[in-house]
Tab-separated table of C-alpha atoms and ligand atoms in Angstrom:
chain	number	residue	atom	x	y	z
A	15	MET	CA	85.334	85.837	84.002
A	16	LEU	CA	86.604	88.227	86.885
A	17	LEU	CA	85.430	86.849	90.416
A	18	HIS	CA	86.132	88.953	93.152
A	19	VAL	CA	85.872	86.454	96.513
A	20	PRO	CA	85.467	88.296	100.000
A	21	GLN	CA	86.937	87.162	103.607
A	22	VAL	CA	89.110	84.344	102.645
A	23	LEU	CA	91.212	84.603	105.433
A	24	THR	CA	89.910	85.851	108.753
A	25	MET	CA	91.288	88.922	110.972
A	26	ASP	CA	92.900	85.994	112.699
A	27	GLU	CA	94.647	84.128	109.887
A	28	LEU	CA	95.615	87.574	107.782
A	29	ALA	CA	97.184	89.216	111.092
A	30	ARG	CA	99.213	85.642	111.913
A	31	ALA	CA	100.643	85.931	107.894
A	32	ARG	CA	101.061	89.671	108.253
A	33	ILE	CA	103.888	88.505	111.597
A	34	TRP	CA	104.972	85.729	109.297
A	35	LEU	CA	105.588	88.001	106.236
A	36	ASP	CA	107.673	90.879	108.269
A	37	GLU	CA	109.794	88.076	109.177
A	38	ALA	CA	109.878	86.888	105.895
A	39	ASP	CA	113.793	86.954	104.109
A	40	TRP	CA	113.031	87.775	100.905
A	41	ALA	CA	114.075	87.150	97.271
A	42	ASP	CA	113.751	88.304	93.372
A	43	GLY	CA	110.883	87.337	92.213
A	44	ARG	CA	112.203	86.602	88.897
A	45	MET	CA	112.527	82.617	90.401
A	46	THR	CA	109.308	81.488	88.517
A	47	ALA	CA	109.149	83.392	85.723
A	48	GLY	CA	108.904	82.287	82.462
A	49	SER	CA	111.124	83.657	79.912
A	50	GLN	CA	109.017	86.263	78.625
A	51	ALA	CA	107.213	87.164	82.230
A	52	GLY	CA	111.257	87.377	83.851
A	53	ARG	CA	111.971	90.349	81.435
A	54	VAL	CA	109.418	91.905	82.649
A	55	LYS	CA	108.791	91.093	86.354
A	56	ASN	CA	110.932	93.324	89.279
A	57	ASN	CA	109.330	92.498	92.626
A	58	LEU	CA	110.050	89.564	95.290
A	59	GLN	CA	109.398	86.740	96.665
A	60	LEU	CA	109.781	84.039	98.932
A	61	PRO	CA	111.542	81.270	98.187
A	62	GLU	CA	109.293	77.970	98.078
A	63	ASN	CA	111.481	76.035	101.256
A	64	ALA	CA	111.300	79.375	103.610
A	65	PRO	CA	110.009	78.440	106.497
A	66	ALA	CA	107.174	81.267	106.527
A	67	ALA	CA	106.479	80.077	103.444
A	68	ARG	CA	105.787	76.404	104.499
A	69	ARG	CA	103.542	77.883	107.530
A	70	LEU	CA	101.852	80.238	105.233
A	71	ARG	CA	101.067	78.198	102.555
A	72	GLU	CA	98.924	76.000	104.639
A	73	LEU	CA	97.051	78.700	106.331
A	74	MET	CA	96.339	80.101	102.864
A	75	LEU	CA	95.404	76.050	101.351
A	76	ASP	CA	92.578	76.123	104.914
A	77	ALA	CA	91.148	78.818	103.678
A	78	LEU	CA	90.433	78.062	100.227
A	79	GLY	CA	89.031	75.093	101.589
A	80	ARG	CA	86.763	76.601	103.612
A	81	SER	CA	85.450	79.118	100.733
A	82	ALA	CA	81.995	77.737	98.761
A	83	LEU	CA	83.118	80.543	95.630
A	84	PHE	CA	85.968	80.310	95.260
A	85	PHE	CA	85.356	76.179	94.906
A	86	ALA	CA	82.642	77.058	92.875
A	87	ALA	CA	83.431	79.479	90.755
A	88	ALA	CA	86.633	77.818	90.490
A	89	LEU	CA	85.946	73.863	90.540
A	90	PRO	CA	89.953	72.798	91.503
A	91	ARG	CA	91.383	69.712	90.849
A	92	LYS	CA	94.720	70.780	91.738
A	93	ILE	CA	96.114	74.211	93.116
A	94	TYR	CA	99.852	74.778	92.563
A	95	PRO	CA	101.341	75.348	96.236
A	96	PRO	CA	100.559	78.912	96.461
A	97	LEU	CA	103.439	81.864	96.236
A	98	PHE	CA	103.924	84.862	98.248
A	99	ASN	CA	105.291	88.211	96.982
A	100	CYS	CA	106.187	92.240	97.595
A	101	TYR	CA	106.229	94.851	95.506
A	102	THR	CA	107.985	97.983	97.633
A	103	GLY	CA	111.154	100.263	97.057
A	104	ALA	CA	113.000	99.542	93.376
A	105	THR	CA	111.017	95.983	93.348
A	106	ASN	CA	107.748	97.225	92.405
A	107	SER	CA	106.398	96.585	89.339
A	108	PHE	CA	105.023	93.030	86.882
A	109	GLY	CA	104.759	93.940	83.607
A	110	ASN	CA	102.342	92.495	80.967
A	111	HIS	CA	102.307	89.009	80.945
A	112	VAL	CA	100.634	86.076	80.522
A	113	ASP	CA	101.242	82.737	83.190
A	114	ASN	CA	103.061	80.154	81.793
A	115	ALA	CA	100.536	77.168	80.480
A	116	VAL	CA	101.905	74.539	82.649
A	117	ARG	CA	103.568	74.604	86.001
A	118	THR	CA	105.548	71.893	87.247
A	119	HIS	CA	106.058	72.065	91.107
A	120	ALA	CA	109.998	71.392	91.335
A	121	ALA	CA	109.861	69.400	94.386
A	122	SER	CA	107.102	67.139	93.749
A	123	GLY	CA	107.466	67.372	89.917
A	124	ASN	CA	103.293	67.928	89.404
A	125	HIS	CA	102.136	69.308	86.725
A	126	VAL	CA	99.349	72.085	86.912
A	127	ARG	CA	97.662	72.913	83.517
A	128	THR	CA	96.847	76.961	84.761
A	129	ASP	CA	93.260	77.616	83.836
A	130	LEU	CA	92.815	80.230	86.376
A	131	SER	CA	95.058	82.657	88.492
A	132	PHE	CA	94.519	84.011	91.488
A	133	THR	CA	95.652	86.740	94.082
A	134	LEU	CA	94.803	87.090	97.399
A	135	PHE	CA	94.886	90.500	98.734
A	136	LEU	CA	97.740	90.425	101.791
A	137	ALA	CA	97.789	94.449	102.753
A	138	GLU	CA	95.373	97.146	102.825
A	139	PRO	CA	94.452	99.764	99.764
A	140	ASP	CA	95.499	102.264	101.811
A	141	GLU	CA	99.140	100.911	103.212
A	142	TYR	CA	100.587	101.272	99.516
A	143	ALA	CA	99.734	103.980	96.199
A	144	GLY	CA	99.973	102.256	92.954
A	145	GLY	CA	100.107	97.938	92.370
A	146	GLU	CA	96.642	97.594	90.887
A	147	LEU	CA	96.286	94.006	89.173
A	148	VAL	CA	95.053	95.078	85.499
A	149	MET	CA	93.625	92.640	83.679
A	150	GLU	CA	93.065	93.182	79.772
A	151	HIS	CA	90.479	91.099	78.199
A	152	GLY	CA	88.697	91.228	75.337
A	153	PHE	CA	86.559	94.415	75.677
A	154	GLY	CA	89.473	96.057	77.917
A	155	THR	CA	90.878	96.222	81.082
A	156	GLU	CA	89.688	96.084	84.584
A	157	ALA	CA	92.276	97.454	87.735
A	158	VAL	CA	91.606	94.961	90.792
A	159	LYS	CA	92.923	96.113	94.276
A	160	LEU	CA	90.900	94.652	96.857
A	161	PRO	CA	90.764	94.788	101.084
A	162	ALA	CA	93.027	92.476	102.762
A	163	GLY	CA	92.326	89.200	102.541
A	164	ASP	CA	90.172	89.308	99.899
A	165	LEU	CA	90.936	87.238	96.293
A	166	VAL	CA	90.779	87.916	92.958
A	167	LEU	CA	90.428	84.686	90.457
A	168	TYR	CA	91.021	85.192	86.922
A	169	PRO	CA	91.331	83.276	83.584
A	170	SER	CA	95.217	82.342	83.250
A	171	SER	CA	95.091	83.207	79.775
A	172	SER	CA	94.538	87.014	80.505
A	173	VAL	CA	97.413	89.380	79.693
A	174	HIS	CA	98.191	91.213	83.163
A	175	ARG	CA	100.451	93.101	85.337
A	176	VAL	CA	100.669	95.191	88.255
A	177	GLU	CA	100.834	98.420	88.098
A	178	PRO	CA	104.705	100.463	90.410
A	179	VAL	CA	103.958	100.534	93.535
A	180	THR	CA	105.142	103.926	93.933
A	181	ARG	CA	104.612	104.178	98.166
A	182	GLY	CA	104.374	101.100	101.004
A	183	ALA	CA	104.569	97.362	100.021
A	184	ARG	CA	101.939	95.515	98.331
A	185	LEU	CA	101.788	92.191	99.934
A	186	ALA	CA	99.852	89.055	98.408
A	187	CYS	CA	99.740	85.496	97.786
A	188	PHE	CA	98.692	83.862	94.461
A	189	SER	CA	98.660	80.687	92.804
A	190	TRP	CA	97.193	79.064	90.104
A	191	LEU	CA	94.754	76.125	89.652
A	192	GLU	CA	93.761	73.379	87.628
A	193	SER	CA	89.994	73.203	87.254
A	194	MET	CA	87.887	69.823	86.815
A	195	VAL	CA	86.013	72.131	84.115
A	196	ARG	CA	88.629	72.876	81.988
A	197	GLU	CA	86.174	75.351	79.255
A	198	SER	CA	85.797	77.959	81.084
A	199	GLU	CA	82.527	78.603	79.275
A	200	ARG	CA	81.406	75.597	81.137
A	201	ARG	CA	82.461	76.276	84.010
A	202	ARG	CA	80.604	79.682	84.205
A	203	LEU	CA	77.660	77.755	83.442
A	204	LEU	CA	78.105	75.914	86.403
A	205	PHE	CA	78.523	78.850	88.703
A	206	ASP	CA	75.557	80.645	87.165
A	207	MET	CA	73.818	77.947	88.265
A	208	ASP	CA	75.364	77.164	91.222
A	209	GLN	CA	74.620	80.473	92.363
A	210	ALA	CA	70.955	80.712	90.876
A	211	ILE	CA	70.204	77.460	93.191
A	212	ALA	CA	71.711	78.621	96.502
A	213	ALA	CA	69.391	81.666	95.859
A	214	LEU	CA	66.578	79.696	95.454
A	215	ARG	CA	66.328	77.819	98.250
A	216	ALA	CA	67.400	80.674	100.618
A	217	GLN	CA	64.299	82.809	98.985
A	218	ALA	CA	61.660	79.054	99.158
A	219	GLY	CA	63.762	76.545	101.294
A	220	GLU	CA	63.686	73.005	100.074
A	221	SER	CA	61.911	72.376	97.264
A	222	ALA	CA	60.842	70.036	94.348
A	223	GLU	CA	62.421	72.657	92.280
A	224	ALA	CA	65.894	73.003	94.010
A	225	VAL	CA	65.932	69.635	93.658
A	226	ALA	CA	65.471	69.281	89.886
A	227	PHE	CA	67.517	72.326	89.791
A	228	THR	CA	70.622	70.850	91.952
A	229	SER	CA	69.978	67.186	89.968
A	230	CYS	CA	71.147	68.909	86.140
A	231	TYR	CA	73.424	71.142	87.900
A	232	HIS	CA	74.971	67.023	89.369
A	233	ASN	CA	74.470	66.004	86.387
A	234	LEU	CA	76.004	68.569	84.673
A	235	LEU	CA	79.135	68.813	86.440
A	236	ARG	CA	79.641	64.493	85.932
A	237	MET	CA	79.449	65.033	82.079
A	238	TRP	CA	81.912	67.861	82.355
A	239	ALA	CA	84.256	66.831	85.028
A	240	HIS	CA	87.534	65.559	84.926
A	241	SER	CA	88.915	64.489	87.685
B	3	NI	NI1	100.939	86.706	86.232
């Protein structure tokens, strides 16, 4: 499942993020790539210990924590500290690859199994040409290029790439997460149920049926969640 989560950042947060990104010192993006991905990765990335990266990570984690849609779809157990990249000039693409199954955070030694990957766009689509995130799934490919502040959530198991940026600069935040519900089919079922319950509640207010479905949702989650 590929999910578009709109307006994860407020306009104010986006403006602040852009100022910090403008002032940041970028480095070679291959620093966090595995051996296959490293061969096709050609972009810039903020070093994890850069002061700007620390402020940006905090801002992103706050914003993700507020997003009910992100939570409902991902059911995050652990989020790898978000990273920031830039595609521009001669460092402008990332060929087909699969994200590493387990990311180990060097500073903390924590392991995160990558169930889901996300990209939060930090430049508006008209600021750059190309730069689509292209995902290959069983039924073809899907290209994603979202407004600044919006996020796309997708299975880490998918083969994906970032198309060459031929004008301007594509700025983004990206990371991976381990879900409380490892199996994507179960996660999908819980998400569909969560959304249906929210719609039912919006239409008919609190009702015995809404309570009954909410109870089923939580009992399923209790059965499937690993915390
Ligand atoms: Ni990737």
